[in-house]
PDB file of C-alpha atoms in Angstrom:
ATOM      1  CA  MET T   1      26.866 -22.165 -21.650  1.00 53.00           C
ATOM      2  CA  GLN T   2      25.148 -19.049 -19.939  1.00 56.00           C
ATOM      3  CA  PRO T   3      24.341 -19.224 -15.983  1.00 55.00           C
ATOM      4  CA  VAL T   4      20.447 -19.775 -15.284  1.00 54.00           C
ATOM      5  CA  ASP T   5      19.231 -16.871 -13.287  1.00 54.00           C
ATOM      6  CA  THR T   6      17.429 -18.448 -10.382  1.00 60.00           C
ATOM      7  CA  GLN T   7      16.284 -15.173  -8.875  1.00 67.00           C
ATOM      8  CA  PRO T   8      12.358 -14.915  -8.674  1.00 73.00           C
ATOM      9  CA  ALA T   9      10.916 -12.065 -10.509  1.00 82.00           C
ATOM     10  CA  PRO T  10      10.154  -9.094  -8.524  1.00 90.00           C
ATOM     11  CA  TYR T  11       6.313  -8.972  -7.403  1.00 92.00           C
ATOM     12  CA  PRO T  12       4.239  -6.800  -9.452  1.00 95.00           C
ATOM     13  CA  ALA T  13       3.723  -4.177  -6.289  1.00 95.00           C
ATOM     14  CA  ARG T  14       6.706  -2.816  -4.828  1.00 96.00           C
ATOM     15  CA  LEU T  15       7.377  -0.179  -1.932  1.00 97.00           C
ATOM     16  CA  GLU T  16      10.302   1.266  -0.566  1.00 96.00           C
ATOM     17  CA  ILE T  17      10.541   4.209   1.822  1.00 96.00           C
ATOM     18  CA  ASP T  18      13.907   6.158   2.562  1.00 96.00           C
ATOM     19  CA  TYR T  19      15.355   6.046   5.914  1.00 96.00           C
ATOM     20  CA  PRO T  20      15.750   9.546   7.535  1.00 94.00           C
ATOM     21  CA  ASP T  21      18.995  10.391   9.150  1.00 89.00           C
ATOM     22  CA  THR T  22      17.269  12.881  11.575  1.00 92.00           C
ATOM     23  CA  LEU T  23      13.457  13.776  12.487  1.00 94.00           C
ATOM     24  CA  ASN T  24      12.207  16.907  13.848  1.00 95.00           C
ATOM     25  CA  ARG T  25      11.232  16.597  17.279  1.00 95.00           C
ATOM     26  CA  LEU T  26       8.430  19.317  17.186  1.00 96.00           C
ATOM     27  CA  THR T  27       6.693  18.199  14.117  1.00 95.00           C
ATOM     28  CA  THR T  28       6.747  14.820  15.376  1.00 95.00           C
ATOM     29  CA  ALA T  29       5.137  15.789  18.757  1.00 95.00           C
ATOM     30  CA  LEU T  30       2.274  17.573  16.905  1.00 95.00           C
ATOM     31  CA  ARG T  31       2.212  15.037  14.044  1.00 95.00           C
ATOM     32  CA  LEU T  32      -1.675  14.253  14.530  1.00 94.00           C
ATOM     33  CA  VAL T  33      -2.666  17.891  14.595  1.00 95.00           C
ATOM     34  CA  LEU T  34      -0.499  18.784  11.514  1.00 95.00           C
ATOM     35  CA  ALA T  35      -2.018  15.861   9.361  1.00 94.00           C
ATOM     36  CA  ILE T  36      -5.551  17.178   9.761  1.00 95.00           C
ATOM     37  CA  PRO T  37      -5.602  19.312   6.446  1.00 94.00           C
ATOM     38  CA  ILE T  38      -3.996  16.244   4.326  1.00 93.00           C
ATOM     39  CA  LEU T  39      -6.131  13.863   6.112  1.00 93.00           C
ATOM     40  CA  MET T  40      -9.366  16.131   5.088  1.00 92.00           C
ATOM     41  CA  VAL T  41      -8.009  15.944   1.474  1.00 92.00           C
ATOM     42  CA  ILE T  42      -7.369  11.944   1.222  1.00 89.00           C
ATOM     43  CA  SER T  43     -10.805  11.371   2.942  1.00 87.00           C
ATOM     44  CA  LEU T  44     -12.529  13.372   0.061  1.00 86.00           C
ATOM     45  CA  VAL T  45     -10.665  11.798  -2.590  1.00 83.00           C
ATOM     46  CA  SER T  46     -11.081   8.273  -1.598  1.00 77.00           C
ATOM     47  CA  GLY T  47     -14.291   8.536   0.114  1.00 67.00           C
ATOM     48  CA  VAL T  48     -12.752   6.712   3.358  1.00 59.00           C
ATOM     49  CA  ARG T  49     -11.065   7.652   6.591  1.00 51.00           C
ATOM     50  CA  PRO T  50      -7.524   6.656   5.731  1.00 50.00           C
ATOM     51  CA  THR T  51      -5.559   4.133   8.448  1.00 50.00           C
ATOM     52  CA  VAL T  52      -2.053   4.187   8.760  1.00 53.00           C
ATOM     53  CA  PHE T  53      -1.301   2.730   5.584  1.00 56.00           C
ATOM     54  CA  SER T  54      -3.545   1.527   2.561  1.00 47.00           C
ATOM     55  CA  GLY T  55      -4.398  -1.945   3.251  1.00 44.00           C
ATOM     56  CA  GLY T  56      -4.272  -1.718   7.155  1.00 44.00           C
ATOM     57  CA  ASP T  57      -6.997  -2.423   9.336  1.00 44.00           C
ATOM     58  CA  GLY T  58      -9.932  -0.032   8.496  1.00 46.00           C
ATOM     59  CA  ASP T  59     -13.553   0.513   9.328  1.00 52.00           C
ATOM     60  CA  ASP T  60     -16.749  -0.877   7.655  1.00 55.00           C
ATOM     61  CA  ASN T  61     -16.859   2.258   5.141  1.00 56.00           C
ATOM     62  CA  ARG T  62     -13.061   1.709   3.976  1.00 55.00           C
ATOM     63  CA  VAL T  63     -14.314  -2.336   3.624  1.00 59.00           C
ATOM     64  CA  ALA T  64     -17.249  -1.055   1.562  1.00 62.00           C
ATOM     65  CA  ILE T  65     -15.179   1.291  -0.707  1.00 67.00           C
ATOM     66  CA  ALA T  66     -12.498  -1.227  -1.249  1.00 65.00           C
ATOM     67  CA  GLY T  67     -15.110  -3.823  -2.164  1.00 69.00           C
ATOM     68  CA  MET T  68     -16.846  -1.734  -4.672  1.00 79.00           C
ATOM     69  CA  ILE T  69     -13.452  -0.926  -6.292  1.00 79.00           C
ATOM     70  CA  ALA T  70     -12.599  -4.534  -6.470  1.00 80.00           C
ATOM     71  CA  LEU T  71     -15.985  -5.389  -7.980  1.00 84.00           C
ATOM     72  CA  ALA T  72     -15.881  -2.963 -10.745  1.00 86.00           C
ATOM     73  CA  THR T  73     -12.283  -3.974 -11.562  1.00 87.00           C
ATOM     74  CA  ALA T  74     -13.330  -7.764 -11.536  1.00 87.00           C
ATOM     75  CA  LEU T  75     -16.367  -6.920 -13.869  1.00 88.00           C
ATOM     76  CA  MET T  76     -14.220  -5.203 -16.385  1.00 88.00           C
ATOM     77  CA  ILE T  77     -11.700  -8.401 -16.407  1.00 90.00           C
ATOM     78  CA  LEU T  78     -14.417 -10.855 -16.444  1.00 87.00           C
ATOM     79  CA  PHE T  79     -16.776  -9.586 -19.322  1.00 89.00           C
ATOM     80  CA  ARG T  80     -14.317  -7.396 -21.210  1.00 86.00           C
ATOM     81  CA  ARG T  81     -10.809  -8.860 -20.657  1.00 88.00           C
ATOM     82  CA  ARG T  82      -9.738  -5.204 -20.170  1.00 89.00           C
ATOM     83  CA  TYR T  83      -7.915  -3.143 -17.407  1.00 91.00           C
ATOM     84  CA  PRO T  84      -8.350   0.472 -18.776  1.00 90.00           C
ATOM     85  CA  ARG T  85      -5.115   2.405 -18.519  1.00 92.00           C
ATOM     86  CA  TRP T  86      -6.736   5.586 -17.060  1.00 92.00           C
ATOM     87  CA  TRP T  87      -8.374   3.296 -14.331  1.00 90.00           C
ATOM     88  CA  PHE T  88      -5.049   1.849 -13.539  1.00 92.00           C
ATOM     89  CA  ASP T  89      -3.325   5.070 -13.379  1.00 93.00           C
ATOM     90  CA  PHE T  90      -5.698   6.679 -10.859  1.00 91.00           C
ATOM     91  CA  GLN T  91      -5.539   3.769  -8.773  1.00 91.00           C
ATOM     92  CA  CYS T  92      -1.967   3.583  -8.756  1.00 93.00           C
ATOM     93  CA  GLU T  93      -1.659   7.521  -8.018  1.00 93.00           C
ATOM     94  CA  LEU T  94      -4.099   7.111  -5.014  1.00 92.00           C
ATOM     95  CA  ALA T  95      -2.258   4.474  -3.710  1.00 93.00           C
ATOM     96  CA  ARG T  96       0.769   6.474  -3.839  1.00 95.00           C
ATOM     97  CA  PHE T  97      -0.780   9.331  -2.226  1.00 95.00           C
ATOM     98  CA  ALA T  98      -2.489   7.120   0.553  1.00 94.00           C
ATOM     99  CA  VAL T  99       1.062   5.697   1.578  1.00 96.00           C
ATOM    100  CA  ARG T 100       2.540   8.937   1.606  1.00 96.00           C
ATOM    101  CA  VAL T 101      -0.026  10.382   4.039  1.00 96.00           C
ATOM    102  CA  GLY T 102       0.431   7.004   5.957  1.00 95.00           C
ATOM    103  CA  ALA T 103       4.115   7.348   5.981  1.00 97.00           C
ATOM    104  CA  TYR T 104       3.845  10.907   7.479  1.00 97.00           C
ATOM    105  CA  LEU T 105       1.389   9.596  10.180  1.00 96.00           C
ATOM    106  CA  ALA T 106       3.888   6.692  11.037  1.00 96.00           C
ATOM    107  CA  LEU T 107       6.697   9.179  11.575  1.00 96.00           C
ATOM    108  CA  LEU T 108       8.891   7.531   8.689  1.00 96.00           C
ATOM    109  CA  THR T 109       9.343  10.982   6.974  1.00 95.00           C
ATOM    110  CA  ASP T 110       9.087  14.832   7.946  1.00 94.00           C
ATOM    111  CA  ARG T 111       8.186  15.853   4.274  1.00 94.00           C
ATOM    112  CA  TYR T 112       4.535  16.776   4.514  1.00 96.00           C
ATOM    113  CA  PRO T 113       2.624  14.452   1.919  1.00 95.00           C
ATOM    114  CA  SER T 114       2.580  16.086  -1.634  1.00 93.00           C
ATOM    115  CA  THR T 115      -0.692  15.406  -3.940  1.00 89.00           C
ATOM    116  CA  VAL T 116       1.697  15.610  -6.952  1.00 87.00           C
ATOM    117  CA  GLU T 117       5.448  14.667  -6.020  1.00 90.00           C
ATOM    118  CA  ARG T 118       6.574  11.021  -5.091  1.00 88.00           C
ATOM    119  CA  GLN T 119       9.100  12.524  -2.509  1.00 91.00           C
ATOM    120  CA  GLY T 120      10.769   9.785  -0.519  1.00 91.00           C
ATOM    121  CA  VAL T 121       7.872   7.225  -1.200  1.00 95.00           C
ATOM    122  CA  HIS T 122       8.926   4.554  -3.908  1.00 96.00           C
ATOM    123  CA  LEU T 123       5.871   2.803  -4.862  1.00 96.00           C
ATOM    124  CA  GLU T 124       5.747   0.833  -8.172  1.00 96.00           C
ATOM    125  CA  ILE T 125       2.795  -1.343  -9.371  1.00 96.00           C
ATOM    126  CA  ASP T 126       3.117  -3.179 -12.781  1.00 95.00           C
ATOM    127  CA  TYR T 127       0.578  -2.645 -15.275  1.00 95.00           C
ATOM    128  CA  PRO T 128      -1.007  -5.909 -16.199  1.00 93.00           C
ATOM    129  CA  ASP T 129      -1.395  -7.656 -19.518  1.00 90.00           C
ATOM    130  CA  VAL T 130      -4.953  -8.796 -19.046  1.00 90.00           C
ATOM    131  CA  ARG T 131      -5.297 -11.478 -21.787  1.00 89.00           C
ATOM    132  CA  GLY T 132      -1.817 -12.793 -21.206  1.00 87.00           C
ATOM    133  CA  ASP T 133      -1.333 -12.599 -17.405  1.00 89.00           C
ATOM    134  CA  LEU T 134      -4.972 -12.401 -15.497  1.00 92.00           C
ATOM    135  CA  ASN T 135      -7.322 -15.312 -15.389  1.00 92.00           C
ATOM    136  CA  ARG T 136     -10.770 -13.690 -15.788  1.00 90.00           C
ATOM    137  CA  TRP T 137     -12.356 -15.970 -13.467  1.00 92.00           C
ATOM    138  CA  LEU T 138      -9.961 -15.790 -10.538  1.00 91.00           C
ATOM    139  CA  PRO T 139     -11.158 -12.107  -9.373  1.00 90.00           C
ATOM    140  CA  LEU T 140     -14.291 -14.080  -8.245  1.00 89.00           C
ATOM    141  CA  VAL T 141     -12.618 -15.816  -5.602  1.00 91.00           C
ATOM    142  CA  LYS T 142      -9.414 -13.846  -4.540  1.00 92.00           C
ATOM    143  CA  TRP T 143     -10.980 -12.119  -1.709  1.00 88.00           C
ATOM    144  CA  LEU T 144     -11.398 -15.704  -0.247  1.00 93.00           C
ATOM    145  CA  LEU T 145      -7.990 -16.705  -1.342  1.00 94.00           C
ATOM    146  CA  ALA T 146      -6.448 -13.565   0.576  1.00 94.00           C
ATOM    147  CA  LEU T 147      -8.230 -14.282   3.655  1.00 95.00           C
ATOM    148  CA  PRO T 148      -5.171 -16.023   5.206  1.00 96.00           C
ATOM    149  CA  HIS T 149      -3.010 -13.142   4.576  1.00 96.00           C
ATOM    150  CA  VAL T 150      -5.836 -10.992   6.258  1.00 95.00           C
ATOM    151  CA  LEU T 151      -5.739 -13.041   9.404  1.00 96.00           C
ATOM    152  CA  VAL T 152      -1.970 -12.589   9.539  1.00 96.00           C
ATOM    153  CA  LEU T 153      -2.053  -8.984   9.015  1.00 96.00           C
ATOM    154  CA  ALA T 154      -4.534  -8.003  11.658  1.00 95.00           C
ATOM    155  CA  PRO T 155      -2.361  -8.830  14.732  1.00 96.00           C
ATOM    156  CA  LEU T 156       0.471  -7.205  12.987  1.00 96.00           C
ATOM    157  CA  ALA T 157      -1.490  -3.773  12.283  1.00 96.00           C
ATOM    158  CA  VAL T 158      -1.769  -3.928  16.070  1.00 97.00           C
ATOM    159  CA  ALA T 159       1.861  -4.460  16.421  1.00 97.00           C
ATOM    160  CA  CYS T 160       2.621  -1.659  13.892  1.00 96.00           C
ATOM    161  CA  LEU T 161       0.685   0.701  16.177  1.00 96.00           C
ATOM    162  CA  VAL T 162       2.642  -0.100  18.806  1.00 97.00           C
ATOM    163  CA  ALA T 163       5.968   0.233  16.957  1.00 97.00           C
ATOM    164  CA  ILE T 164       4.753   3.570  15.857  1.00 97.00           C
ATOM    165  CA  ALA T 165       4.142   4.732  19.672  1.00 97.00           C
ATOM    166  CA  ILE T 166       7.455   3.625  20.746  1.00 97.00           C
ATOM    167  CA  ALA T 167       9.027   5.202  17.842  1.00 97.00           C
ATOM    168  CA  TRP T 168       7.286   8.365  18.734  1.00 97.00           C
ATOM    169  CA  PHE T 169       9.072   8.412  22.033  1.00 96.00           C
ATOM    170  CA  ALA T 170      12.284   7.587  20.710  1.00 96.00           C
ATOM    171  CA  ILE T 171      12.123  10.321  18.169  1.00 96.00           C
ATOM    172  CA  LEU T 172      11.146  12.878  20.766  1.00 96.00           C
ATOM    173  CA  LEU T 173      14.404  11.675  22.670  1.00 95.00           C
ATOM    174  CA  THR T 174      17.121  10.962  20.271  1.00 94.00           C
ATOM    175  CA  GLY T 175      15.789  12.708  17.051  1.00 92.00           C
ATOM    176  CA  GLY T 176      15.914   9.378  14.957  1.00 93.00           C
ATOM    177  CA  TYR T 177      13.751   6.626  14.147  1.00 96.00           C
ATOM    178  CA  PRO T 178      14.932   3.218  15.473  1.00 96.00           C
ATOM    179  CA  ARG T 179      16.039   1.511  12.230  1.00 96.00           C
ATOM    180  CA  GLY T 180      14.131  -1.959  13.344  1.00 95.00           C
ATOM    181  CA  LEU T 181      11.061  -0.380  13.917  1.00 96.00           C
ATOM    182  CA  PHE T 182      11.322   1.623  10.640  1.00 97.00           C
ATOM    183  CA  ASP T 183      11.641  -1.504   8.743  1.00 97.00           C
ATOM    184  CA  PHE T 184       9.178  -3.319  10.514  1.00 97.00           C
ATOM    185  CA  VAL T 185       6.406  -0.513   9.728  1.00 97.00           C
ATOM    186  CA  VAL T 186       7.465  -0.306   6.111  1.00 97.00           C
ATOM    187  CA  GLY T 187       7.364  -4.174   5.738  1.00 97.00           C
ATOM    188  CA  PHE T 188       3.979  -4.149   7.165  1.00 97.00           C
ATOM    189  CA  ALA T 189       2.940  -1.686   4.481  1.00 97.00           C
ATOM    190  CA  ARG T 190       4.855  -3.636   1.871  1.00 97.00           C
ATOM    191  CA  TRP T 191       2.851  -6.794   2.570  1.00 97.00           C
ATOM    192  CA  SER T 192      -0.489  -4.533   2.882  1.00 96.00           C
ATOM    193  CA  LEU T 193       0.261  -3.293  -0.758  1.00 96.00           C
ATOM    194  CA  ARG T 194       0.804  -6.852  -2.132  1.00 97.00           C
ATOM    195  CA  VAL T 195      -2.168  -8.165  -0.907  1.00 96.00           C
ATOM    196  CA  SER T 196      -4.130  -5.016  -2.048  1.00 94.00           C
ATOM    197  CA  ALA T 197      -2.651  -5.421  -5.345  1.00 95.00           C
ATOM    198  CA  TYR T 198      -3.791  -8.939  -5.398  1.00 95.00           C
ATOM    199  CA  ALA T 199      -7.025  -8.953  -3.858  1.00 93.00           C
ATOM    200  CA  ILE T 200      -8.511  -5.206  -4.512  1.00 91.00           C
ATOM    201  CA  LEU T 201      -6.349  -3.784  -7.561  1.00 93.00           C
ATOM    202  CA  LEU T 202      -6.271  -7.351  -9.142  1.00 94.00           C
ATOM    203  CA  VAL T 203      -3.396  -6.391 -11.076  1.00 94.00           C
ATOM    204  CA  THR T 204      -1.662  -9.686 -10.810  1.00 94.00           C
ATOM    205  CA  ASP T 205      -2.323 -13.341 -10.188  1.00 94.00           C
ATOM    206  CA  ARG T 206       0.703 -14.152  -8.352  1.00 94.00           C
ATOM    207  CA  TYR T 207      -0.152 -14.932  -4.864  1.00 96.00           C
ATOM    208  CA  PRO T 208       1.427 -12.516  -2.436  1.00 96.00           C
ATOM    209  CA  PRO T 209       4.433 -13.965  -0.254  1.00 94.00           C
ATOM    210  CA  PHE T 210       3.851 -14.051   3.641  1.00 94.00           C
ATOM    211  CA  SER T 211       6.882 -11.696   3.969  1.00 92.00           C
ATOM    212  CA  LEU T 212       7.725  -8.108   5.345  1.00 91.00           C
ATOM    213  CA  ARG T 213      10.389  -7.915   2.671  1.00 90.00           C
TER     214      ARG T 213
END
């Protein structure tokens, strides 16, 4: 008799960021200035001013764009029972790019965000089987079901900014990102990604766990 695997299946949206052994003090001190060109690029590509991570606390413009993306995807699932692969691939690559920019702004890496290479940011989203895995009506209420996560993530976003500020001073003094702060910031980004995959990208009906891990 074979043992039963009791481990839960991994969530359809996953994020890991490589922990850096050392970080450059000079580029850390000038990070906001150095990031201006790539911020302009992602602003033009996505139509929004990026926050620290995609899925973080944003402005009205960001909310409007995210709402339009979710609505367009919901209509495709509702009426056509389809999630075009090109649409999925574009959203995945845009999410990867946004998180690379976010990781750079959050001082998690010294590597300037690439528009092509994945670098040390490992973001994976599973392509959904629309007819087999997605309820065609659920996208109409996912935004409401996700509100508890939004209420929790809002104060966590503030805590994340405080953690980044503390890490900035720590890097200038020691050249390293405190591991506890690093894990917290990455955990916030991971949680935000899962909520985005559920309520905005609509790639899964599996409710996101309330967890940084």
